[in-house]
Tab-separated table of C-alpha atoms in Angstrom:
chain	number	residue	atom	x	y	z
J	219	MET	CA	31.583	-42.687	-49.475
J	220	THR	CA	32.716	-40.066	-46.972
J	221	VAL	CA	32.106	-40.941	-43.322
J	222	THR	CA	31.446	-37.950	-41.039
J	223	THR	CA	32.697	-38.328	-37.519
J	224	PRO	CA	30.199	-36.926	-34.959
J	225	ALA	CA	31.398	-33.834	-33.171
J	226	SER	CA	32.567	-34.422	-29.643
J	227	LEU	CA	33.812	-32.316	-26.777
J	228	ARG	CA	36.657	-32.945	-24.416
J	229	PRO	CA	35.680	-33.667	-20.780
J	230	ALA	CA	35.227	-30.464	-18.808
J	231	GLN	CA	33.385	-29.588	-15.620
J	232	VAL	CA	33.082	-26.430	-13.546
J	233	PRO	CA	32.632	-26.724	-9.770
J	234	ALA	CA	29.255	-27.900	-8.539
J	235	ASP	CA	26.759	-25.457	-6.971
J	236	GLY	CA	27.757	-22.633	-9.272
J	237	MET	CA	25.556	-19.824	-10.553
J	238	TYR	CA	25.423	-20.127	-14.301
J	239	GLU	CA	24.730	-17.746	-17.154
J	240	GLY	CA	21.418	-17.530	-18.989
J	241	ARG	CA	18.157	-15.633	-18.923
J	242	ARG	CA	16.710	-15.084	-15.464
J	243	THR	CA	13.108	-14.571	-14.426
J	244	LEU	CA	12.781	-10.940	-13.374
J	245	ARG	CA	9.326	-10.528	-11.882
J	246	ARG	CA	8.890	-7.313	-9.931
J	247	LEU	CA	5.262	-7.749	-8.825
J	248	PRO	CA	3.591	-10.667	-7.041
J	249	ASP	CA	1.238	-12.934	-8.960
J	250	GLY	CA	-2.141	-11.281	-9.435
J	251	TRP	CA	-0.798	-7.832	-8.529
J	252	GLN	CA	-2.118	-5.249	-10.992
J	253	GLU	CA	0.082	-2.361	-12.159
J	254	ARG	CA	-1.663	0.879	-11.171
J	255	PRO	CA	-0.647	4.525	-11.560
J	256	TYR	CA	0.307	6.588	-8.540
J	257	GLU	CA	-1.770	9.691	-7.884
J	258	LEU	CA	0.149	11.444	-5.094
J	259	LEU	CA	3.790	10.830	-6.020
J	260	ASP	CA	6.097	10.196	-8.947
J	261	VAL	CA	8.039	6.942	-9.221
J	262	VAL	CA	11.302	6.877	-11.190
J	263	PRO	CA	12.560	3.271	-11.510
J	264	GLN	CA	16.231	2.678	-10.743
J	265	GLY	CA	16.349	-1.055	-11.452
J	266	ARG	CA	14.476	-3.800	-13.287
J	267	VAL	CA	12.951	-5.432	-10.207
J	268	ILE	CA	14.099	-3.295	-7.286
J	269	GLY	CA	14.676	0.341	-6.459
J	270	ALA	CA	12.772	3.535	-7.295
J	271	GLU	CA	13.330	7.207	-6.653
J	272	ILE	CA	10.249	8.923	-5.237
J	273	ARG	CA	9.571	12.522	-6.222
J	274	GLY	CA	6.926	14.970	-5.115
J	275	VAL	CA	6.855	13.968	-1.433
J	276	ASP	CA	8.071	16.107	1.476
J	277	LEU	CA	9.136	13.621	4.145
J	278	ALA	CA	9.325	16.384	6.754
J	279	ARG	CA	5.552	16.857	6.634
J	280	GLU	CA	2.953	14.655	8.278
J	281	LEU	CA	1.693	11.943	5.922
J	282	THR	CA	-1.981	11.781	5.078
J	283	PRO	CA	-3.517	8.282	5.153
J	284	ALA	CA	-3.762	8.316	1.353
J	285	LEU	CA	-0.112	9.282	0.894
J	286	ARG	CA	1.022	6.737	3.451
J	287	ALA	CA	-0.938	4.062	1.547
J	288	GLU	CA	0.698	5.022	-1.776
J	289	LEU	CA	4.168	5.025	-0.251
J	290	ASN	CA	3.526	1.606	1.263
J	291	ARG	CA	2.396	0.264	-2.115
J	292	ALA	CA	5.535	1.689	-3.697
J	293	LEU	CA	7.624	0.030	-0.985
J	294	LEU	CA	5.989	-3.339	-1.645
J	295	GLU	CA	6.364	-2.999	-5.407
J	296	TRP	CA	9.932	-1.614	-5.517
J	297	LYS	CA	11.370	-2.875	-2.166
J	298	VAL	CA	13.614	0.173	-1.642
J	299	LEU	CA	12.636	3.821	-2.130
J	300	PHE	CA	15.035	6.747	-2.560
J	301	PHE	CA	14.303	10.375	-1.672
J	302	ARG	CA	16.850	12.908	-2.916
J	303	GLY	CA	17.688	15.902	-0.749
J	304	ALA	CA	15.220	15.155	2.049
J	305	ASP	CA	17.523	16.757	4.656
J	306	LEU	CA	15.555	15.512	7.636
J	307	THR	CA	16.367	16.149	11.262
J	308	SER	CA	16.633	13.026	13.400
J	309	ASP	CA	13.194	13.749	14.852
J	310	GLN	CA	11.682	14.095	11.370
J	311	GLN	CA	13.344	10.859	10.295
J	312	ARG	CA	11.889	9.093	13.324
J	313	ALA	CA	8.440	10.606	12.731
J	314	PHE	CA	8.420	9.357	9.131
J	315	ALA	CA	9.431	5.828	10.144
J	316	LEU	CA	6.777	5.726	12.881
J	317	ASN	CA	4.123	5.702	10.152
J	318	TRP	CA	5.037	2.015	9.732
J	319	GLY	CA	5.191	0.989	13.391
J	320	GLU	CA	7.199	1.171	16.585
J	321	LEU	CA	10.929	1.737	16.325
J	322	GLU	CA	13.463	-0.744	17.639
J	323	ASN	CA	16.723	-0.170	19.512
J	324	ASN	CA	19.973	-1.914	18.657
J	325	PRO	CA	22.536	-1.882	21.497
J	326	LEU	CA	25.210	-3.253	19.158
J	327	LEU	CA	25.313	-0.012	17.168
J	328	ALA	CA	26.472	3.476	18.068
J	329	ARG	CA	23.664	5.707	19.323
J	330	GLY	CA	22.551	8.886	17.561
J	331	SER	CA	20.277	11.545	19.033
J	332	ALA	CA	17.940	8.953	20.580
J	333	ASP	CA	18.064	5.315	21.649
J	334	ASP	CA	16.292	4.253	18.454
J	335	VAL	CA	18.617	6.208	16.143
J	336	ALA	CA	21.742	4.303	15.091
J	337	ARG	CA	24.692	6.363	13.906
J	338	PHE	CA	27.313	5.096	11.473
J	339	GLU	CA	30.548	7.085	11.259
J	340	LYS	CA	32.900	5.253	8.924
J	341	GLY	CA	36.258	5.961	7.356
J	342	GLY	CA	39.192	7.846	8.795
J	343	ASP	CA	40.007	6.492	12.253
J	344	ALA	CA	36.567	4.929	12.787
J	345	THR	CA	36.024	1.238	13.538
J	346	PRO	CA	36.249	-0.826	10.325
J	347	THR	CA	32.865	-1.327	8.720
J	348	TYR	CA	30.781	-4.431	9.342
J	349	GLU	CA	28.153	-3.608	6.713
J	350	ASN	CA	30.115	-4.537	3.581
J	351	VAL	CA	28.635	-8.001	3.302
J	352	TRP	CA	25.240	-8.997	1.912
J	353	HIS	CA	22.852	-9.198	4.856
J	354	THR	CA	19.350	-8.604	6.142
J	355	ASP	CA	19.230	-6.513	9.298
J	356	VAL	CA	18.787	-8.141	12.717
J	357	THR	CA	17.577	-11.564	11.590
J	358	PHE	CA	18.957	-12.690	14.955
J	359	ARG	CA	15.834	-11.183	16.550
J	360	GLU	CA	12.649	-13.188	16.991
J	361	ARG	CA	10.935	-10.349	15.126
J	362	PRO	CA	13.425	-8.961	12.589
J	363	ALA	CA	12.905	-5.390	11.434
J	364	LEU	CA	10.088	-4.646	8.999
J	365	GLY	CA	12.183	-1.965	7.361
J	366	ALA	CA	14.642	0.849	7.883
J	367	VAL	CA	14.986	4.527	7.041
J	368	LEU	CA	18.593	5.589	6.429
J	369	GLN	CA	19.822	9.127	5.823
J	370	VAL	CA	23.394	9.885	4.800
J	371	ARG	CA	24.510	13.137	6.389
J	372	GLU	CA	28.120	13.302	5.174
J	373	VAL	CA	29.389	11.754	1.958
J	374	PRO	CA	32.947	11.008	0.844
J	375	PRO	CA	34.224	12.576	-2.393
J	376	PHE	CA	33.849	9.200	-4.078
J	377	GLY	CA	32.448	5.761	-3.239
J	378	GLY	CA	30.261	4.838	-0.293
J	379	ASP	CA	27.361	3.517	-2.380
J	380	THR	CA	24.786	1.100	-0.958
J	381	MET	CA	23.375	-1.861	-2.885
J	382	TRP	CA	20.147	-3.797	-2.344
J	383	ALA	CA	19.095	-7.208	-3.685
J	384	ASP	CA	15.563	-8.521	-4.223
J	385	MET	CA	15.352	-11.864	-2.425
J	386	ALA	CA	12.036	-12.780	-4.059
J	387	ALA	CA	13.774	-12.664	-7.440
J	388	ALA	CA	16.586	-14.730	-5.941
J	389	TYR	CA	14.090	-17.368	-4.829
J	390	ASP	CA	12.203	-17.340	-8.136
J	391	ASN	CA	15.343	-18.348	-10.024
J	392	LEU	CA	16.412	-21.261	-7.832
J	393	PRO	CA	16.324	-24.689	-9.467
J	394	ASP	CA	13.245	-26.692	-8.546
J	395	THR	CA	15.454	-29.319	-6.907
J	396	VAL	CA	16.782	-26.696	-4.505
J	397	LYS	CA	13.316	-25.295	-3.778
J	398	VAL	CA	12.146	-28.774	-2.778
J	399	ARG	CA	14.996	-29.003	-0.252
J	400	ILE	CA	14.413	-25.602	1.351
J	401	ASP	CA	10.710	-24.759	1.110
J	402	ASP	CA	9.965	-26.201	4.554
J	403	ALA	CA	13.448	-25.904	6.047
J	404	GLN	CA	14.364	-23.887	9.137
J	405	ALA	CA	17.657	-22.147	9.891
J	406	VAL	CA	19.255	-20.788	13.056
J	407	HIS	CA	20.267	-17.110	13.288
J	408	ASP	CA	22.676	-15.675	15.881
J	409	PHE	CA	24.140	-12.181	16.338
J	410	ILE	CA	27.539	-13.432	17.472
J	411	PRO	CA	29.125	-14.483	14.131
J	412	GLY	CA	28.454	-11.142	12.464
J	413	PHE	CA	29.715	-8.985	15.324
J	414	ALA	CA	32.479	-11.147	16.826
J	415	ARG	CA	34.714	-10.210	13.903
J	416	PHE	CA	34.755	-6.632	15.244
J	417	TYR	CA	33.867	-6.751	18.954
J	418	GLY	CA	35.324	-8.772	21.803
J	419	PRO	CA	33.560	-10.992	24.363
J	420	GLU	CA	33.406	-8.142	26.891
J	421	LYS	CA	30.919	-6.296	24.639
J	422	LEU	CA	28.990	-9.265	23.275
J	423	ALA	CA	28.706	-11.592	26.286
J	424	PRO	CA	26.317	-9.310	28.247
J	425	LEU	CA	23.899	-9.425	25.301
J	426	GLN	CA	23.771	-13.205	24.894
J	427	ASP	CA	20.732	-13.671	27.131
J	428	ARG	CA	18.898	-10.790	25.474
J	429	PHE	CA	19.525	-12.209	22.004
J	430	PRO	CA	19.543	-16.021	22.140
J	431	PRO	CA	19.726	-17.935	18.843
J	432	VAL	CA	16.413	-17.976	16.961
J	433	THR	CA	14.998	-20.154	14.218
J	434	HIS	CA	13.420	-18.749	11.053
J	435	PRO	CA	12.228	-20.349	7.809
J	436	VAL	CA	14.847	-20.541	5.078
J	437	VAL	CA	12.127	-19.277	2.735
J	438	ARG	CA	9.784	-16.763	4.323
J	439	THR	CA	6.421	-15.530	3.050
J	440	HIS	CA	5.944	-11.786	2.777
J	441	PRO	CA	3.026	-10.904	5.090
J	442	GLU	CA	1.637	-8.248	2.711
J	443	THR	CA	2.356	-9.540	-0.794
J	444	GLY	CA	2.446	-13.297	-0.191
J	445	ARG	CA	5.681	-13.672	-2.164
J	446	ARG	CA	8.205	-16.345	-1.213
J	447	MET	CA	11.692	-15.023	-0.459
J	448	LEU	CA	15.063	-16.392	0.567
J	449	PHE	CA	15.672	-15.519	4.198
J	450	VAL	CA	19.238	-16.548	5.005
J	451	ASN	CA	22.286	-14.301	5.090
J	452	THR	CA	26.035	-14.382	5.604
J	453	SER	CA	26.106	-12.311	8.792
J	454	PHE	CA	23.706	-14.176	11.059
J	455	THR	CA	22.563	-17.535	9.635
J	456	THR	CA	24.640	-20.274	11.250
J	457	HIS	CA	23.129	-23.554	10.030
J	458	ILE	CA	20.063	-25.310	8.653
J	459	VAL	CA	18.185	-27.367	11.222
J	460	GLY	CA	18.471	-31.143	10.838
J	461	MET	CA	21.402	-31.137	8.386
J	462	GLU	CA	24.942	-32.307	8.964
J	463	ARG	CA	27.333	-29.375	9.205
J	464	ALA	CA	29.046	-30.036	5.865
J	465	GLU	CA	25.732	-30.334	4.010
J	466	SER	CA	24.339	-27.238	5.731
J	467	ASP	CA	27.452	-25.179	4.990
J	468	ARG	CA	27.406	-26.171	1.322
J	469	LEU	CA	23.722	-25.371	0.871
J	470	LEU	CA	23.895	-22.090	2.807
J	471	GLY	CA	26.929	-21.054	0.788
J	472	TYR	CA	24.942	-21.575	-2.393
J	473	LEU	CA	21.870	-19.757	-1.071
J	474	VAL	CA	23.642	-16.662	0.253
J	475	ARG	CA	25.465	-16.243	-3.062
J	476	GLN	CA	22.138	-15.620	-4.788
J	477	ALA	CA	22.195	-12.020	-3.516
J	478	HIS	CA	25.338	-11.469	-5.606
J	479	VAL	CA	23.489	-11.673	-8.937
J	480	PRO	CA	23.463	-8.179	-10.533
J	481	GLU	CA	20.066	-8.696	-12.183
J	482	TYR	CA	18.472	-8.778	-8.716
J	483	GLN	CA	20.237	-5.619	-7.502
J	484	VAL	CA	20.074	-1.840	-7.455
J	485	ARG	CA	22.986	0.445	-6.542
J	486	PHE	CA	22.494	3.924	-5.086
J	487	ARG	CA	25.044	6.739	-5.132
J	488	TRP	CA	24.422	9.004	-2.190
J	489	GLN	CA	24.379	12.754	-1.878
J	490	ALA	CA	24.261	14.410	1.544
J	491	GLY	CA	20.671	14.573	2.792
J	492	ASP	CA	19.377	11.642	0.731
J	493	VAL	CA	17.086	9.085	2.374
J	494	ALA	CA	16.534	5.407	1.573
J	495	PHE	CA	13.575	3.436	2.925
J	496	TRP	CA	13.726	-0.322	2.393
J	497	ASP	CA	11.641	-3.388	3.085
J	498	ASN	CA	13.911	-5.488	5.292
J	499	ARG	CA	11.614	-8.495	4.868
J	500	ALA	CA	12.215	-8.664	1.110
J	501	THR	CA	15.801	-7.520	0.623
J	502	GLN	CA	19.436	-7.803	1.517
J	503	HIS	CA	21.832	-4.871	1.342
J	504	TYR	CA	25.550	-4.148	1.158
J	505	ALA	CA	27.335	-0.912	2.119
J	506	VAL	CA	30.338	-0.554	-0.182
J	507	ASP	CA	33.499	0.210	1.817
J	508	ASP	CA	35.640	1.922	-0.832
J	509	TYR	CA	36.082	5.470	0.479
J	510	ALA	CA	38.793	5.351	3.189
J	511	PRO	CA	40.425	7.508	4.435
J	512	HIS	CA	37.419	9.760	3.802
J	513	ARG	CA	34.382	9.795	6.092
J	514	ARG	CA	30.819	8.695	5.521
J	515	VAL	CA	28.228	9.508	8.200
J	516	ALA	CA	24.707	8.124	8.236
J	517	GLU	CA	21.841	7.668	10.674
J	518	ARG	CA	19.270	4.892	10.596
J	519	VAL	CA	16.017	4.138	12.325
J	520	ALA	CA	14.558	0.634	12.119
J	521	ILE	CA	10.901	-0.380	12.324
J	522	ALA	CA	10.012	-3.434	14.414
J	523	GLY	CA	8.690	-6.332	12.367
J	524	ASP	CA	6.760	-9.557	12.796
J	525	ARG	CA	7.686	-13.217	13.263
J	526	PRO	CA	8.706	-14.664	9.878
J	527	TYR	CA	6.655	-17.587	8.591
């Protein structure tokens, strides 16, 4: 009689806290959210869960209440909206953003035509970029921005794309054991780590009292859709409250890497005059720094948000 030896594998182990292959849950809409057609604009999806080009809307014109409502629904459903060839003046860009609330100033960024217009001139002899890391804007504020409207005014001959990641999808795909650890956790956010790599104490120290460290939930709830989303990022999140430093660093390292998953992302290749409008509550973004020595010039206005919960 032939005896069959059971198959066996040699011992092997990849590092703990990795992100492993396999099918991921890719849910674009919140639970109970019904897919409905748009009546006043055309939506051209750019990604599975995030990113859509909007056609048939002139951003330079005043929005009617109905059009504003449809654009807001598109923003909630797609998280970042793209408008090709908008070619807005700074005042028109500001007027469009004001449909979603008051605009905020950021003294850490170069000023454009007004205090609430930030100007980014990168490449050539400009200061090295500090946007090529996955981050959510100004989480060091007590009320981080609701969203932002960015227009690229000068594009390099190649490169200079921007990427966005859906942090609700990132949360959906966390193991249940991780969700249990973070669902009620709080983390501290501070502007200094993200900017100290580029600016000295003489620029940052005068702003310390204006921007003290703040605490936000590790998982925030979207105030309009109710979705749960990861709300930590590499630039500004320093530690998780109540954890030893080593444990906090290990867990935060794992959480911030979730934005790196391509299935949660959309990538946009700019042309001069294009506009992107994103939900800063639901996303992280990354400006790809691959175009030096060529220039890339953009202007951004940010809309003040609410206190995360």
